[in-house]
JSON list of C-alpha atoms in Angstrom, two decimals:
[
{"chain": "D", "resi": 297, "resn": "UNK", "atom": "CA", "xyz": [13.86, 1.24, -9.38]},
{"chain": "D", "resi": 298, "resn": "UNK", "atom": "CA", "xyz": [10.51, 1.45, -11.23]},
{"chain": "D", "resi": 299, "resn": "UNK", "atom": "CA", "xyz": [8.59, 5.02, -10.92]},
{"chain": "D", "resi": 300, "resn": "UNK", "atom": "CA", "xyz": [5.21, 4.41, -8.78]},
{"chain": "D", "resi": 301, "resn": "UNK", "atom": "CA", "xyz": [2.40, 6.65, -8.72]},
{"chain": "D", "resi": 302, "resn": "UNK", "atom": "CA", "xyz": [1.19, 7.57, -5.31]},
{"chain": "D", "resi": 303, "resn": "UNK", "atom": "CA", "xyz": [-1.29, 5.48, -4.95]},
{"chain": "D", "resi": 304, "resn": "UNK", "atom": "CA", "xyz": [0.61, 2.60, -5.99]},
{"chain": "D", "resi": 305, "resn": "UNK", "atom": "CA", "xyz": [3.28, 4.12, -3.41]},
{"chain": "D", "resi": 306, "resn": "UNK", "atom": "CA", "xyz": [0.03, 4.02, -0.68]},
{"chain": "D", "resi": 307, "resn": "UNK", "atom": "CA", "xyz": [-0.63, 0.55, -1.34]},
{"chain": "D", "resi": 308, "resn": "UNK", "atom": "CA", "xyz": [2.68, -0.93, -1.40]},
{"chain": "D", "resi": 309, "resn": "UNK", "atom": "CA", "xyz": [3.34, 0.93, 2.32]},
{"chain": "D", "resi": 310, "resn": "UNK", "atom": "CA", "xyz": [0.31, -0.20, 3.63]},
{"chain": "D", "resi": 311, "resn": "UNK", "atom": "CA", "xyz": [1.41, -3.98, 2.67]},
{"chain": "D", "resi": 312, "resn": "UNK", "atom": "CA", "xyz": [4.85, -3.33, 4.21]},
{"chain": "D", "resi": 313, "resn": "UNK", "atom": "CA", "xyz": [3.29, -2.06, 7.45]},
{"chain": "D", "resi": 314, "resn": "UNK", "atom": "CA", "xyz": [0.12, -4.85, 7.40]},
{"chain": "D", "resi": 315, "resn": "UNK", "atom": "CA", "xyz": [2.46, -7.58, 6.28]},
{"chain": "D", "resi": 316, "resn": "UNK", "atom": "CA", "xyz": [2.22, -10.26, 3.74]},
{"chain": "D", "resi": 317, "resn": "UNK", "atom": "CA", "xyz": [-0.84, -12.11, 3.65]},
{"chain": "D", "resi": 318, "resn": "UNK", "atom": "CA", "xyz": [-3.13, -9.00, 3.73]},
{"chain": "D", "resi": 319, "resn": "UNK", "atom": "CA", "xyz": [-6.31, -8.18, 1.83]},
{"chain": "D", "resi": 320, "resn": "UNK", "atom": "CA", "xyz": [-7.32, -5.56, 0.09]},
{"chain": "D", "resi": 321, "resn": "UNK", "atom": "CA", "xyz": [-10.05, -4.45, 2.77]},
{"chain": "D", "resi": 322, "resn": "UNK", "atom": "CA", "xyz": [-7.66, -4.12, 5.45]},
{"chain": "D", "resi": 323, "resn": "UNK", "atom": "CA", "xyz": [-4.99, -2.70, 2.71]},
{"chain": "D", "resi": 324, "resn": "UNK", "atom": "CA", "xyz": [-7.65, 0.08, 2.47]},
{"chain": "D", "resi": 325, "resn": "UNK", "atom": "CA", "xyz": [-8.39, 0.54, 5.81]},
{"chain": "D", "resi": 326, "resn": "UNK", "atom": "CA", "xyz": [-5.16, 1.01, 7.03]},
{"chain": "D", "resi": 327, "resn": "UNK", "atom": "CA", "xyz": [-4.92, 3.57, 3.74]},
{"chain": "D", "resi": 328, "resn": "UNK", "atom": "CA", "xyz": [-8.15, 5.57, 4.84]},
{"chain": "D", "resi": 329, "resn": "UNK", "atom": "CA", "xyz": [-6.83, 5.44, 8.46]},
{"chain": "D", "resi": 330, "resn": "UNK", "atom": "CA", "xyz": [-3.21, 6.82, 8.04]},
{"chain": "D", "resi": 331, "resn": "UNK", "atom": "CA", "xyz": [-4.13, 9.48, 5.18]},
{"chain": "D", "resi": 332, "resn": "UNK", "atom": "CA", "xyz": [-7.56, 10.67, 6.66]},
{"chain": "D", "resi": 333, "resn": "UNK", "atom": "CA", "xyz": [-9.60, 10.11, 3.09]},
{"chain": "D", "resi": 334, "resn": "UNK", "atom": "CA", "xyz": [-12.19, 8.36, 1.64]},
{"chain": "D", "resi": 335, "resn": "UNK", "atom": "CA", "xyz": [-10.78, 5.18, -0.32]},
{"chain": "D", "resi": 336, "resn": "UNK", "atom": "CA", "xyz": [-13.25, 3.54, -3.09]},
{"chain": "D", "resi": 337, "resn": "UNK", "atom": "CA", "xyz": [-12.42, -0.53, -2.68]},
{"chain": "D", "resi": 338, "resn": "UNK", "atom": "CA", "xyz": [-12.70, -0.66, -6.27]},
{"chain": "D", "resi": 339, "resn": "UNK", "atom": "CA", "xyz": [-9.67, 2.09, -6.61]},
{"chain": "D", "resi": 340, "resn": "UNK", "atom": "CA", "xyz": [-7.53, -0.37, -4.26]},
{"chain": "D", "resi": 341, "resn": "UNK", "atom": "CA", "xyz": [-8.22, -3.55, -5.93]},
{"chain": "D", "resi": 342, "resn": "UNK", "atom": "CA", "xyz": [-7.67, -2.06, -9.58]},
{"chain": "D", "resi": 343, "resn": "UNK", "atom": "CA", "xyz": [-4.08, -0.80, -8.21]},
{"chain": "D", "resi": 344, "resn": "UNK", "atom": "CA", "xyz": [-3.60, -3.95, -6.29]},
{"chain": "D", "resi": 345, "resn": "UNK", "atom": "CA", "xyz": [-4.06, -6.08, -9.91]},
{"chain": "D", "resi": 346, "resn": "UNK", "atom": "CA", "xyz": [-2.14, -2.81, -11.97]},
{"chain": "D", "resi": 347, "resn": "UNK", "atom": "CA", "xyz": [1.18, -3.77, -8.83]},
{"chain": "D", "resi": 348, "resn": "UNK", "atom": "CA", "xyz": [0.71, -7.68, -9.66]},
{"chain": "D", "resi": 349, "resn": "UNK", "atom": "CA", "xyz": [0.58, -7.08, -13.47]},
{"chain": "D", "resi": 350, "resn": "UNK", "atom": "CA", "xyz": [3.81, -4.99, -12.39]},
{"chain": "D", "resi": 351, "resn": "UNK", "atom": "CA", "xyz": [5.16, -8.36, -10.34]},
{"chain": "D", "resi": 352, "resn": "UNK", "atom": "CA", "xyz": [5.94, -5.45, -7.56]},
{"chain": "D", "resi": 353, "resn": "UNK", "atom": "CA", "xyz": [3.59, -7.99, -5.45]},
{"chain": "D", "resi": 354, "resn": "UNK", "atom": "CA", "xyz": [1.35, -11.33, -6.03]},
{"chain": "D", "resi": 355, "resn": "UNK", "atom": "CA", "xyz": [-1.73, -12.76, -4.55]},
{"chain": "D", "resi": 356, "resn": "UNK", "atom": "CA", "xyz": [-3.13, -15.93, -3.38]},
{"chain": "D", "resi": 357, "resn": "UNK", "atom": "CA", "xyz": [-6.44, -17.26, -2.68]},
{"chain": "D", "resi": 358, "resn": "UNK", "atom": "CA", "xyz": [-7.11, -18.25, 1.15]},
{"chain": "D", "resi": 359, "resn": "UNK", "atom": "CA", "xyz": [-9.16, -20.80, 2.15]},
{"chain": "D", "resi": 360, "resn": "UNK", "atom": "CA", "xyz": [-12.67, -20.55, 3.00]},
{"chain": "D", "resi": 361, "resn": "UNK", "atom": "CA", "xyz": [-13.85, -18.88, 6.13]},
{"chain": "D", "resi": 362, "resn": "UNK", "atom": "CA", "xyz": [-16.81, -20.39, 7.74]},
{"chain": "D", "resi": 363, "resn": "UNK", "atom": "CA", "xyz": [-17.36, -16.72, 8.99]},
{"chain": "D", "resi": 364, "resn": "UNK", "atom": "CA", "xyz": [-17.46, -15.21, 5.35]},
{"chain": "D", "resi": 365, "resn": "UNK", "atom": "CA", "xyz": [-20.40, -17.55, 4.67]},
{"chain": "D", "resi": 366, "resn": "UNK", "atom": "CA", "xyz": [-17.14, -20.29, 2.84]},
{"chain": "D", "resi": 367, "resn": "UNK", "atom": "CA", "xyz": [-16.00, -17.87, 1.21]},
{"chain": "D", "resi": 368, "resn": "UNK", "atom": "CA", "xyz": [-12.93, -17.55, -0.21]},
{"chain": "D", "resi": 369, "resn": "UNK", "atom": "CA", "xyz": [-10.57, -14.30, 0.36]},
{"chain": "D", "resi": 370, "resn": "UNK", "atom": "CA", "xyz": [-7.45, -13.34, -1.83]},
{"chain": "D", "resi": 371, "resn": "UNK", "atom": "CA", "xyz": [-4.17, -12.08, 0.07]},
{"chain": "D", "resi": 372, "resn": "UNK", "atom": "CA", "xyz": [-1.56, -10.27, -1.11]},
{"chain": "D", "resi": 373, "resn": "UNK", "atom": "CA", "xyz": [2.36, -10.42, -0.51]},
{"chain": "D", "resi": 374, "resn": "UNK", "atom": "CA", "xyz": [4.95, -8.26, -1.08]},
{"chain": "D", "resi": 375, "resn": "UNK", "atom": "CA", "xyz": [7.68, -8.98, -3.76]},
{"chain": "D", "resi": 376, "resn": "UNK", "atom": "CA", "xyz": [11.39, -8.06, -4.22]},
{"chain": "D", "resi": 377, "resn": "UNK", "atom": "CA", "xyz": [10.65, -5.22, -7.00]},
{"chain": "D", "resi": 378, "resn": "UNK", "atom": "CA", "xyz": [7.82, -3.89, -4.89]},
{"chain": "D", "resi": 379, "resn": "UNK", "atom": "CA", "xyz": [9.90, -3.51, -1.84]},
{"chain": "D", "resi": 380, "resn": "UNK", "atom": "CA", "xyz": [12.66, -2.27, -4.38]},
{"chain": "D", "resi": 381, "resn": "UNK", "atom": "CA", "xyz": [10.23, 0.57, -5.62]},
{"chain": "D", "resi": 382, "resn": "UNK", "atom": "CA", "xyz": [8.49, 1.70, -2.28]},
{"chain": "D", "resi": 383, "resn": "UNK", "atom": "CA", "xyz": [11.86, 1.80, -0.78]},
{"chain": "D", "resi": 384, "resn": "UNK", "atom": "CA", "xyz": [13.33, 3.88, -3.54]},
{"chain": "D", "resi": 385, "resn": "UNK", "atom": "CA", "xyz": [9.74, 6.15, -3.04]},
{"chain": "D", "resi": 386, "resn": "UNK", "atom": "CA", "xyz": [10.75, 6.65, 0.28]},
{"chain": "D", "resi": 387, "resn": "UNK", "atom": "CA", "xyz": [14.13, 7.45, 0.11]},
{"chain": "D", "resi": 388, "resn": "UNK", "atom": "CA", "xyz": [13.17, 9.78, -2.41]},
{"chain": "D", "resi": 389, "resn": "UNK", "atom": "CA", "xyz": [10.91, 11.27, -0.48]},
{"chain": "D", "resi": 390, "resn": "UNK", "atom": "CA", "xyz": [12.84, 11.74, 2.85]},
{"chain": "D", "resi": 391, "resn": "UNK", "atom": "CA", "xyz": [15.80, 13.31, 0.66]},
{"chain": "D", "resi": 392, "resn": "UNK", "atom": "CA", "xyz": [13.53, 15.75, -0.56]},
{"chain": "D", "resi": 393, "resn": "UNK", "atom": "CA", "xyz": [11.68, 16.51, 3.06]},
{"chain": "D", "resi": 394, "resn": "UNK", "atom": "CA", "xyz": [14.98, 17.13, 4.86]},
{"chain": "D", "resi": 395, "resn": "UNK", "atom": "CA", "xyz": [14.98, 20.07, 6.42]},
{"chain": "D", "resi": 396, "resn": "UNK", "atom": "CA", "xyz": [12.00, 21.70, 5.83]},
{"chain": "D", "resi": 397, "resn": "UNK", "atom": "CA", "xyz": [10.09, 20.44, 8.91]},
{"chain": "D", "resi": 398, "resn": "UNK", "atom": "CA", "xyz": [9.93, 23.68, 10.34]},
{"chain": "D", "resi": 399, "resn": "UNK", "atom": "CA", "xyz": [8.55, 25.17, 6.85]},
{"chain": "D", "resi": 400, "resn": "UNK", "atom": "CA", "xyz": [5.07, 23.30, 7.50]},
{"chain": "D", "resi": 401, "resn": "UNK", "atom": "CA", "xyz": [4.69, 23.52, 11.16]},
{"chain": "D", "resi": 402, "resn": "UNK", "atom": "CA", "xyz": [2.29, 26.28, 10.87]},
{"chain": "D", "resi": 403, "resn": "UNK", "atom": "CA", "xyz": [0.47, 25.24, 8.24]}
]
């Protein structure tokens, strides 16, 4: 599987948990809500399009929202290589963790 950076790695787990169809506002709120830190939109949308230029995931444009004043918002969805890739991420990291809970309890 392709190497992701961690942001990339952020983004792609925040579409697995939001589910296909999210935006990038919610992608970074759930982001800023899981890891406790400040998230620039602009940072999420620029690794959003860097994933998509990657075909890890594509977007689509939704239709207009009388509540958005008609307009338009773009969604993203989660593709095979991007599931690939966050999977591998994970597995990765989990390998790597095992066993050292106790290590960072007191920290």
């Amino acid at each position: 599987a392709p190497v992701i950076g961690e942001f990339e790695q952020l983004a792609l787990l925040a579409l697995v948990r939001l589910g296909n169809g999210a935006y990038g506002a919610a992608i970074r709120r759930e982001i800023q809500e899981r890891t406790n830190r400040e998230v620039a939109i602009g940072t999420v949308y620029m690794t959003l399009a860097r994933l998509e230029a990657k075909r890890m995931i594509c977007s689509y444009i939704g239709n207009p929202a009388a509540y958005r004043g008609g307009r338009r918002r773009k969604h993203y969805t989660l593709l095979a290589p991007g599931r690939a890739a966050v999977a591998h991420a994970y597995r990765s990291f989990r390998f790597m963790v095992e066993g050292l809970e106790r290590r960072f309890e007191s920290l």
